[in-house]
Short mmCIF file of C-alpha atoms in Angstrom, two decimals:
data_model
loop_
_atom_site.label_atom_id
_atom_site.label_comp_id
_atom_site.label_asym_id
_atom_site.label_seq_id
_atom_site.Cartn_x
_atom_site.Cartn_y
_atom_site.Cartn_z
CA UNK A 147 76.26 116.17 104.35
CA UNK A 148 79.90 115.83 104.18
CA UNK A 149 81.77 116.68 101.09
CA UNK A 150 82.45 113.81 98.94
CA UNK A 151 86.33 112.54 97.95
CA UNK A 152 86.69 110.65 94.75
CA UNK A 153 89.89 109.17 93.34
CA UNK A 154 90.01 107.66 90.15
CA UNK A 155 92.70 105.43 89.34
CA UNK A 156 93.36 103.73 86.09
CA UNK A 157 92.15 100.25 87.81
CA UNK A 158 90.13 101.19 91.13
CA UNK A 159 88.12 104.53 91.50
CA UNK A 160 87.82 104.72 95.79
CA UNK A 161 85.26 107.42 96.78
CA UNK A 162 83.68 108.10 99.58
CA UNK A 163 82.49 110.83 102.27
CA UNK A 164 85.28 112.85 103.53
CA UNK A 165 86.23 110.82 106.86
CA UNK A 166 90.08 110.28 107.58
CA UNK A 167 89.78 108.36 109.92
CA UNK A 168 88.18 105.43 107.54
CA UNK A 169 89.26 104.03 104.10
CA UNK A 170 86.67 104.93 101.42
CA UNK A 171 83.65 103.51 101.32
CA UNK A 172 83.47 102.58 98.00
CA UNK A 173 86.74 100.95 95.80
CA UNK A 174 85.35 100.20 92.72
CA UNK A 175 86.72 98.62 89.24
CA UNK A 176 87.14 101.75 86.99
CA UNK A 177 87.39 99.15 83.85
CA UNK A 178 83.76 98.78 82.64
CA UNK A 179 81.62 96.60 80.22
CA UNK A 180 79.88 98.40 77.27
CA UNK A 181 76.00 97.24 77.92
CA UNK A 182 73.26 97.32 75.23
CA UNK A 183 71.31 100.90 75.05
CA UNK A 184 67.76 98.61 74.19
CA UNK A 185 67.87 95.75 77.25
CA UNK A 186 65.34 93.99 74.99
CA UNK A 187 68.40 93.01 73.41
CA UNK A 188 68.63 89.08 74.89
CA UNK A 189 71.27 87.99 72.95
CA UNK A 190 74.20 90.05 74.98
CA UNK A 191 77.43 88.14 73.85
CA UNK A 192 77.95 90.19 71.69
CA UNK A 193 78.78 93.28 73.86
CA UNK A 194 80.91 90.71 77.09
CA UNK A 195 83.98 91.74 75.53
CA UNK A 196 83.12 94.98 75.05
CA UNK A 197 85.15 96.97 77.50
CA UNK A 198 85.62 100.47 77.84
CA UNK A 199 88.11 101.84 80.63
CA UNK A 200 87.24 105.68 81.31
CA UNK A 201 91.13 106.25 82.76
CA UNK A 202 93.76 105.66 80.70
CA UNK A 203 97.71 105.89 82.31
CA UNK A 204 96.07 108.42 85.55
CA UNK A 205 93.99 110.56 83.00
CA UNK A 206 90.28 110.83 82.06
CA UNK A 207 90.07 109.40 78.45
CA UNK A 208 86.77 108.46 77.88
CA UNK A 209 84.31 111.41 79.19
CA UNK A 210 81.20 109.31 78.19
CA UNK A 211 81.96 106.20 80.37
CA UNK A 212 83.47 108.34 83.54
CA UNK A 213 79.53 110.32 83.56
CA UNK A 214 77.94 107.01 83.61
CA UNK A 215 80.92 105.78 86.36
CA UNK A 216 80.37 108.88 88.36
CA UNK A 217 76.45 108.69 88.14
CA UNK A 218 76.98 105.32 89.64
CA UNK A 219 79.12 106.06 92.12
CA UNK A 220 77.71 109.10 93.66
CA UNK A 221 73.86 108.97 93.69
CA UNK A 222 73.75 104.63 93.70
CA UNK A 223 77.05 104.86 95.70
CA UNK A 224 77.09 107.10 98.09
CA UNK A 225 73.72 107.93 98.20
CA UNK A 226 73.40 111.38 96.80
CA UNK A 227 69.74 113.05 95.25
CA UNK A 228 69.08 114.06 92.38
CA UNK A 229 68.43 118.00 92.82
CA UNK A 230 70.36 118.18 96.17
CA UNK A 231 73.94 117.06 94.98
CA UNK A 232 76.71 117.97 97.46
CA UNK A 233 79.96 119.19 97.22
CA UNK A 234 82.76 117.11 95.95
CA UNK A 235 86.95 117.22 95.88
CA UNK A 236 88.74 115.51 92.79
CA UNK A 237 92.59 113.57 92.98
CA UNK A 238 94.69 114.66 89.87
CA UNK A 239 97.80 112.85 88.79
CA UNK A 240 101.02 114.86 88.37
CA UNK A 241 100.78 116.98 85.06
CA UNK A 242 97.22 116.52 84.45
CA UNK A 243 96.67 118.86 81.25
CA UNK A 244 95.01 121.81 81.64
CA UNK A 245 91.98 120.81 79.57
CA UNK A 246 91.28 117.41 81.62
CA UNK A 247 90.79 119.88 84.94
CA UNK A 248 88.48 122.08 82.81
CA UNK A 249 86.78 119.46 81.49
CA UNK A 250 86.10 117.69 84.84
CA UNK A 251 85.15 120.78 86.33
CA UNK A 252 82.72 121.49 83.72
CA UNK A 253 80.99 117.93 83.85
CA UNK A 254 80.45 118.76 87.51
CA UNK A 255 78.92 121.65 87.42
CA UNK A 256 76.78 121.44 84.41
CA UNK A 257 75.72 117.66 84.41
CA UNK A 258 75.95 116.90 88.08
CA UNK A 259 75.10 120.29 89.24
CA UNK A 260 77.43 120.11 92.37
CA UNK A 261 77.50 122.78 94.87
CA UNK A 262 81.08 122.95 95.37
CA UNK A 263 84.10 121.86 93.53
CA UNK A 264 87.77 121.22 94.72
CA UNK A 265 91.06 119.16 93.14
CA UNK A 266 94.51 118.37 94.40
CA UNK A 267 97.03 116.42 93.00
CA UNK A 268 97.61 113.29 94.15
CA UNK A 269 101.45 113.66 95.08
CA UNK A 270 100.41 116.21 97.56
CA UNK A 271 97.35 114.23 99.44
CA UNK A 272 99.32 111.32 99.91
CA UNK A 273 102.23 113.19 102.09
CA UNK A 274 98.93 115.17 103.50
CA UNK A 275 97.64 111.36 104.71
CA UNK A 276 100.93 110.82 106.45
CA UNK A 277 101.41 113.73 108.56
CA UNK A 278 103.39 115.62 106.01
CA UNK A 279 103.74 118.57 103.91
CA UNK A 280 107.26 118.12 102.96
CA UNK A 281 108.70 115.52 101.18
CA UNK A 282 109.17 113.10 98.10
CA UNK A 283 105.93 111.26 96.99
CA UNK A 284 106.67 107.96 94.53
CA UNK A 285 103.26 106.77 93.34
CA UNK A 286 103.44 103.66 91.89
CA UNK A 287 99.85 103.16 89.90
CA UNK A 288 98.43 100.73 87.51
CA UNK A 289 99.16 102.85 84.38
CA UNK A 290 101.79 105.46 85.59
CA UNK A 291 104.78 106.20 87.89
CA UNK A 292 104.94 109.81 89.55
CA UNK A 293 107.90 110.88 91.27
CA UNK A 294 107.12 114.48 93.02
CA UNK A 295 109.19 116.68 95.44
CA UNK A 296 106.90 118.62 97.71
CA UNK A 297 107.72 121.41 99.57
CA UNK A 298 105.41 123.10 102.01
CA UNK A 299 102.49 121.50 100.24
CA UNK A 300 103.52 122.58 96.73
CA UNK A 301 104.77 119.73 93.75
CA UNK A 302 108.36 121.62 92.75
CA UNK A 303 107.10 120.91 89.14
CA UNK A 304 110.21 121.33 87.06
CA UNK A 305 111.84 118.49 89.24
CA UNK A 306 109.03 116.03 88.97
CA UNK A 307 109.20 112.51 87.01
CA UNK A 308 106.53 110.85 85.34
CA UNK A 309 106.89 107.34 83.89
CA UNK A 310 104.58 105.82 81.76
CA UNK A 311 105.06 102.28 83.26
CA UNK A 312 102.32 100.76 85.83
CA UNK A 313 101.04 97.75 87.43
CA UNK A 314 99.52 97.06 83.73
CA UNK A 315 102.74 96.76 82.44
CA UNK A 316 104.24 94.15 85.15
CA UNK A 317 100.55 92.02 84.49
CA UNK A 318 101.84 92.09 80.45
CA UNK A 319 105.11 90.97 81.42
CA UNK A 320 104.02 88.43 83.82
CA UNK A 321 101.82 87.23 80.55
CA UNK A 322 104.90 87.27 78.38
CA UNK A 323 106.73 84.95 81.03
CA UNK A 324 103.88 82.50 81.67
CA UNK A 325 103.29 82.26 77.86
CA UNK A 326 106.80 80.82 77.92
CA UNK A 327 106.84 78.76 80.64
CA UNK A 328 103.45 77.52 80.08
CA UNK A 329 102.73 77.74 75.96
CA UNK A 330 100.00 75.44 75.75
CA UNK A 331 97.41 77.15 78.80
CA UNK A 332 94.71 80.08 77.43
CA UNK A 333 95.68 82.29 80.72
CA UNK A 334 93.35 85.58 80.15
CA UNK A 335 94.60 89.10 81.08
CA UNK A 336 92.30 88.78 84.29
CA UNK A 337 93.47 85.59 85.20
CA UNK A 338 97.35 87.23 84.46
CA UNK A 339 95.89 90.31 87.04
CA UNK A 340 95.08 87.81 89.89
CA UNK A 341 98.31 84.96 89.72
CA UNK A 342 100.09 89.41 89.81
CA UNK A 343 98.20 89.91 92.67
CA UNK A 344 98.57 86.97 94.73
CA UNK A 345 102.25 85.86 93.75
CA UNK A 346 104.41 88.41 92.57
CA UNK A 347 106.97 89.62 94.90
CA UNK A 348 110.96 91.29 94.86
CA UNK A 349 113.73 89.42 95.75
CA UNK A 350 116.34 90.75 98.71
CA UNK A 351 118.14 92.41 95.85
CA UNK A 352 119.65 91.97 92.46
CA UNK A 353 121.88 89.33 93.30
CA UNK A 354 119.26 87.05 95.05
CA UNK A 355 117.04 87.58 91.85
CA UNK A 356 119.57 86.42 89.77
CA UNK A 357 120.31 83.09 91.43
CA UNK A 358 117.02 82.35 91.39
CA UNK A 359 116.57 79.92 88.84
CA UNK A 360 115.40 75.56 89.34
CA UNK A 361 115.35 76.23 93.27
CA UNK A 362 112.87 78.43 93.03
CA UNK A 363 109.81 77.34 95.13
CA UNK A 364 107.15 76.69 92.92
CA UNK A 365 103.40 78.10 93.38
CA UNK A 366 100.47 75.83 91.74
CA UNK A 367 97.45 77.87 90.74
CA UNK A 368 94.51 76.65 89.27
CA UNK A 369 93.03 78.29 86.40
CA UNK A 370 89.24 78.82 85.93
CA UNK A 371 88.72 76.32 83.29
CA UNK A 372 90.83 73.42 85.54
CA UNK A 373 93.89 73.68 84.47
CA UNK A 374 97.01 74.20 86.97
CA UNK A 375 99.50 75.77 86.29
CA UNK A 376 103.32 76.17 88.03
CA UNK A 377 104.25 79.86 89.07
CA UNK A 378 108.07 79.82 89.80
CA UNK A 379 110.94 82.54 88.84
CA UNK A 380 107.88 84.43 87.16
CA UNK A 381 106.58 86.11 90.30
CA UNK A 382 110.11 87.39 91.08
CA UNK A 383 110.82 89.08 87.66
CA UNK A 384 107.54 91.06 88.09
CA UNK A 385 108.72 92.84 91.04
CA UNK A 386 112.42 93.03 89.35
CA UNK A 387 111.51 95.02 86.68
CA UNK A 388 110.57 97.76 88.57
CA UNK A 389 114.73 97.90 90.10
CA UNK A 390 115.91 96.92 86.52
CA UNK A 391 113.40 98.52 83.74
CA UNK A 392 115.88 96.74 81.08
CA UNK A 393 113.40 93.58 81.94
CA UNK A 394 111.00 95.88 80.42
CA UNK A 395 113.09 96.75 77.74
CA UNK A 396 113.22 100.30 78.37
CA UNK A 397 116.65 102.07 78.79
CA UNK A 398 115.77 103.80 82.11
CA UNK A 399 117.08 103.47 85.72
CA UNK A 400 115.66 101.54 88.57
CA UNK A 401 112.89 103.38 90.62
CA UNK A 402 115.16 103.90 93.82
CA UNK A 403 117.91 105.73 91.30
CA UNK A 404 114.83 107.75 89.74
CA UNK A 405 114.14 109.07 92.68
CA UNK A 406 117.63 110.03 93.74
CA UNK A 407 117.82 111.63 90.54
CA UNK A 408 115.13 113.46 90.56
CA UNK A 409 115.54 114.58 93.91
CA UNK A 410 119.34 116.06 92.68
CA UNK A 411 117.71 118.67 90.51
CA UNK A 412 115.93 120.06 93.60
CA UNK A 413 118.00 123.03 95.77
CA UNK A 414 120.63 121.30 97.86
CA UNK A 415 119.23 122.83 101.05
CA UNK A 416 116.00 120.81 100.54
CA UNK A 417 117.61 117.24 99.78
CA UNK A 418 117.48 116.33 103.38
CA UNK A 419 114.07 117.11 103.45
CA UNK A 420 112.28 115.64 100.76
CA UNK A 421 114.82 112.28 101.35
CA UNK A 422 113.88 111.36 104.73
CA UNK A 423 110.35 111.84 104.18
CA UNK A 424 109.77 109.57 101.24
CA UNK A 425 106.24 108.56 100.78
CA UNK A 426 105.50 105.43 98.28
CA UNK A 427 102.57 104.41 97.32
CA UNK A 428 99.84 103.30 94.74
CA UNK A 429 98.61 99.62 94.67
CA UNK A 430 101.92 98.18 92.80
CA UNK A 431 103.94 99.32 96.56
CA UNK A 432 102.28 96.30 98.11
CA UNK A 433 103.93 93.48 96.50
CA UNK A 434 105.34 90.96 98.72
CA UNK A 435 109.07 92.54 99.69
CA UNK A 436 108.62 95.64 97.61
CA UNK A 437 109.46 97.96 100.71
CA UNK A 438 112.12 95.68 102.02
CA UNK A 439 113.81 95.70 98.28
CA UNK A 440 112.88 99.49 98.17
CA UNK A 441 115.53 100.45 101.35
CA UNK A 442 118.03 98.11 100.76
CA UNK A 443 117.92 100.07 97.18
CA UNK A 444 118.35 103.39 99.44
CA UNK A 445 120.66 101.80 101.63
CA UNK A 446 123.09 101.33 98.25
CA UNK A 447 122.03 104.68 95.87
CA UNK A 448 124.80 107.23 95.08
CA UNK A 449 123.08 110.06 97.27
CA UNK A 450 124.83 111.01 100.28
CA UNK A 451 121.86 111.46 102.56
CA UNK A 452 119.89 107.88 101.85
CA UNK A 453 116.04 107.89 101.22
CA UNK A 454 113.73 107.07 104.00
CA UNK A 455 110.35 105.73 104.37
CA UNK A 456 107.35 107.63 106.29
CA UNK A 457 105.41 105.25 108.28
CA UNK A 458 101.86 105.98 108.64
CA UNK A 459 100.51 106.70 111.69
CA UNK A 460 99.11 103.69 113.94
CA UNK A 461 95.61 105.26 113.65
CA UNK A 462 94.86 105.67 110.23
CA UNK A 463 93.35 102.72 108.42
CA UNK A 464 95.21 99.80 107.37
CA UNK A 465 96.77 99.37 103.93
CA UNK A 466 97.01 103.04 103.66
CA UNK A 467 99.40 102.78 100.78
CA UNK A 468 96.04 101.63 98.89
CA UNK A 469 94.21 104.99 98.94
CA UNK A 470 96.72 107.76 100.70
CA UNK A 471 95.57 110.04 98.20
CA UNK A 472 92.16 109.15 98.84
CA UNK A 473 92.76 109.72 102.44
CA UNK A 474 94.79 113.06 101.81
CA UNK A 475 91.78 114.08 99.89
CA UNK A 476 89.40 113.67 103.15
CA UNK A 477 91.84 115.53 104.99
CA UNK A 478 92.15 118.36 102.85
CA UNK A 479 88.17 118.45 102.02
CA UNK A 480 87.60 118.91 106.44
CA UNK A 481 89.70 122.43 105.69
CA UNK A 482 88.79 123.89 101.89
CA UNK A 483 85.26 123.68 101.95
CA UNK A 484 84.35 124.43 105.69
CA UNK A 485 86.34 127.64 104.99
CA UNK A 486 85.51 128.43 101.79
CA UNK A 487 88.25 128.22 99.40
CA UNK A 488 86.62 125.90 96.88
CA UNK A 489 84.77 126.60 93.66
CA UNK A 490 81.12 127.60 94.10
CA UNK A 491 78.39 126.97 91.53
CA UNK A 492 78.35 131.29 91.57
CA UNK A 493 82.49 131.26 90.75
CA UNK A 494 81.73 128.58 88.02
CA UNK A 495 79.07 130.48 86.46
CA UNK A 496 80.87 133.18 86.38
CA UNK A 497 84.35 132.74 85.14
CA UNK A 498 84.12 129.41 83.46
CA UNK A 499 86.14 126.30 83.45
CA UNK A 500 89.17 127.90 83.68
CA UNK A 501 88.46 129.04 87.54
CA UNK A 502 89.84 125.83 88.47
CA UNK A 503 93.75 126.95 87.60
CA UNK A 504 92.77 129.76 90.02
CA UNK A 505 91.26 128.60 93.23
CA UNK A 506 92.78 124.53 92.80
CA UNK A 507 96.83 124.46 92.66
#
């Protein structure tokens, strides 16, 4: 049976068997509904708004909710038995606290009784999904931003950036701007996620966005109660704020400048490096003209050797930007467990949680 890889994301969890060459099997809201314990219960209104979301900004929060998520996932999911549970390789996000690895290790071994245990951090998989092992990884999530430097496979930790600004943030801002333009329509935060996901966009740079104003093409949407509504400069100051976080009202630089930055505290001898093999990713990168917007930004920054995008390689799966770490994950899981360097229930049992500082880094 092959090793399992599972990702979880603050929005989508994607798991699946470890095979590269394939996007994961299953990508899965991590956002769930709290359901009564006693299904006698008719009356459920009560508990529809009831929502619980097990990761909060990249990290486990809610250890209840991500059992019942995982339980889901791998034995209704991927198909796993109770009593003959596989082995299975975990994505971190940069600067994951010690205790969340411990604790995730832990629920593994003890409530899923797993044969074999592996994490990497998510920085690292994605360059791993491109070819790489050297290079500068810019993860844009739902809940978080990680910047990472990696050289020869290993986050240069001290350099590394992480912003607590997401995809979640641009869908409260898109809210704030429709409220505006539109102050009589009840637009819900889901219908707010979906007008993100199929309008927002980045203008050709800072100048274009800010000419944008009564010429702006206008996009109707209808609502699901009927009601349509007119999508115009909105969908552009979604993508915006992530070149000018003022929009956000934060007093921060624009992503490409982060990543110069960050980049500048690393050894000189390595800028070239990590520059030219700049990795973004994490389901925000696919907005309409992001990457476009993203090296004209590199074309312009202060740095004297410009960033530079890593293309994936024509036969990896499509929309790889989606789920690289996912993908780095299957790659990696082909060469730790055939060879042994993962956690075995006989390492758990005998050192305890804290084996996975050890044998996972």
């Amino acid at each position: 049976m092959e090793a399992a890889v599972v990702d979880p994301g603050s929005k989508l969890l994607k798991a699946g068997p470890a095979m590269p060459d394939q996007a994961p099997s299953m990508i899965i809201p991590t956002h769930m509904k709290r359901m009564p314990e006693d299904e006698s219960v008719n009356n459920t209104s009560q508990f529809e708004d009831v929502t619980v979301d097990p990761v909060v900004r990249g990290f486990i929060k809610d250890w209840d909710a991500m059992e019942d998520l995982l339980h889901h996932v791998l034995y209704t999911g991927l198909g796993w038995e109770i009593g003959n549970e596989g082995q299975i390789l975990f994505t971190d996000p940069l600067s994951t606290p010690k205790a969340i690895r411990e604790q995730l290790v832990q629920l593994m071994f003890e409530t899923f009784n797993i044969s074999g245990f592996y994490a990497s951090e998510q920085a690292v998989l994605s360059l791993y999904a491109v070819g790489r092992i050297s290079g500068c990884t810019v993860d844009i999530g739902h809940g978080k931003i990680d910047i990472a430097p990696i050289i020869e496979g290993a986050v240069h930790r001290i350099a590394s950036r992480r912003l607590e600004i997401g995809g979640i943030d641009l869908t409260r801002l898109l809210a704030q701007e429709l409220g505006k333009s539109h102050p009589m329509a009840n637009i819900h935060t889901a219908d707010v996620e979906k007008i993100k996901e199929l309008y927002a966009c980045c203008a050709e740079d800072e100048l274009a966005y800010s000419k944008i104003g009564g010429s702006c093409q206008l996009e109707a949407h209808t609502l699901p109660d009927g009601q349509v509504i007119t999508i115009g400069k909105e969908r552009y100051t979604v993508g915006e704020a992530l070149f000018q976080p003022q929009i956000l009202g934060l007093d921060s630089h624009g992503i490409v400048e982060q990543l110069v930055r960050t980049i500048s505290t690393v050894s000189s001898d390595n800028h070239r490096q990590l520059l030219e093999n700049t990795v973004i990713c994490g389901g925000t990168s696919s907005m309409t003209g992001f990457e476009e917007r993203f090296q004209k930004e590199a074309g312009l920054c202060s740095s004297a050797v410009r960033p530079a995008l890593v293309k994936a390689p024509e036969y990896m799966p499509e929309n790889l930007s989606l789920y690289s770490a996912w993908i780095g994950g299957a790659i990696l899981a082909k060469v730790v467990f055939p060879q042994n360097q993962h956690i075995t229930k006989a390492d758990y049992d005998e050192n305890g949680p804290s084996i996975v500082h050890r044998k996972c880094f």
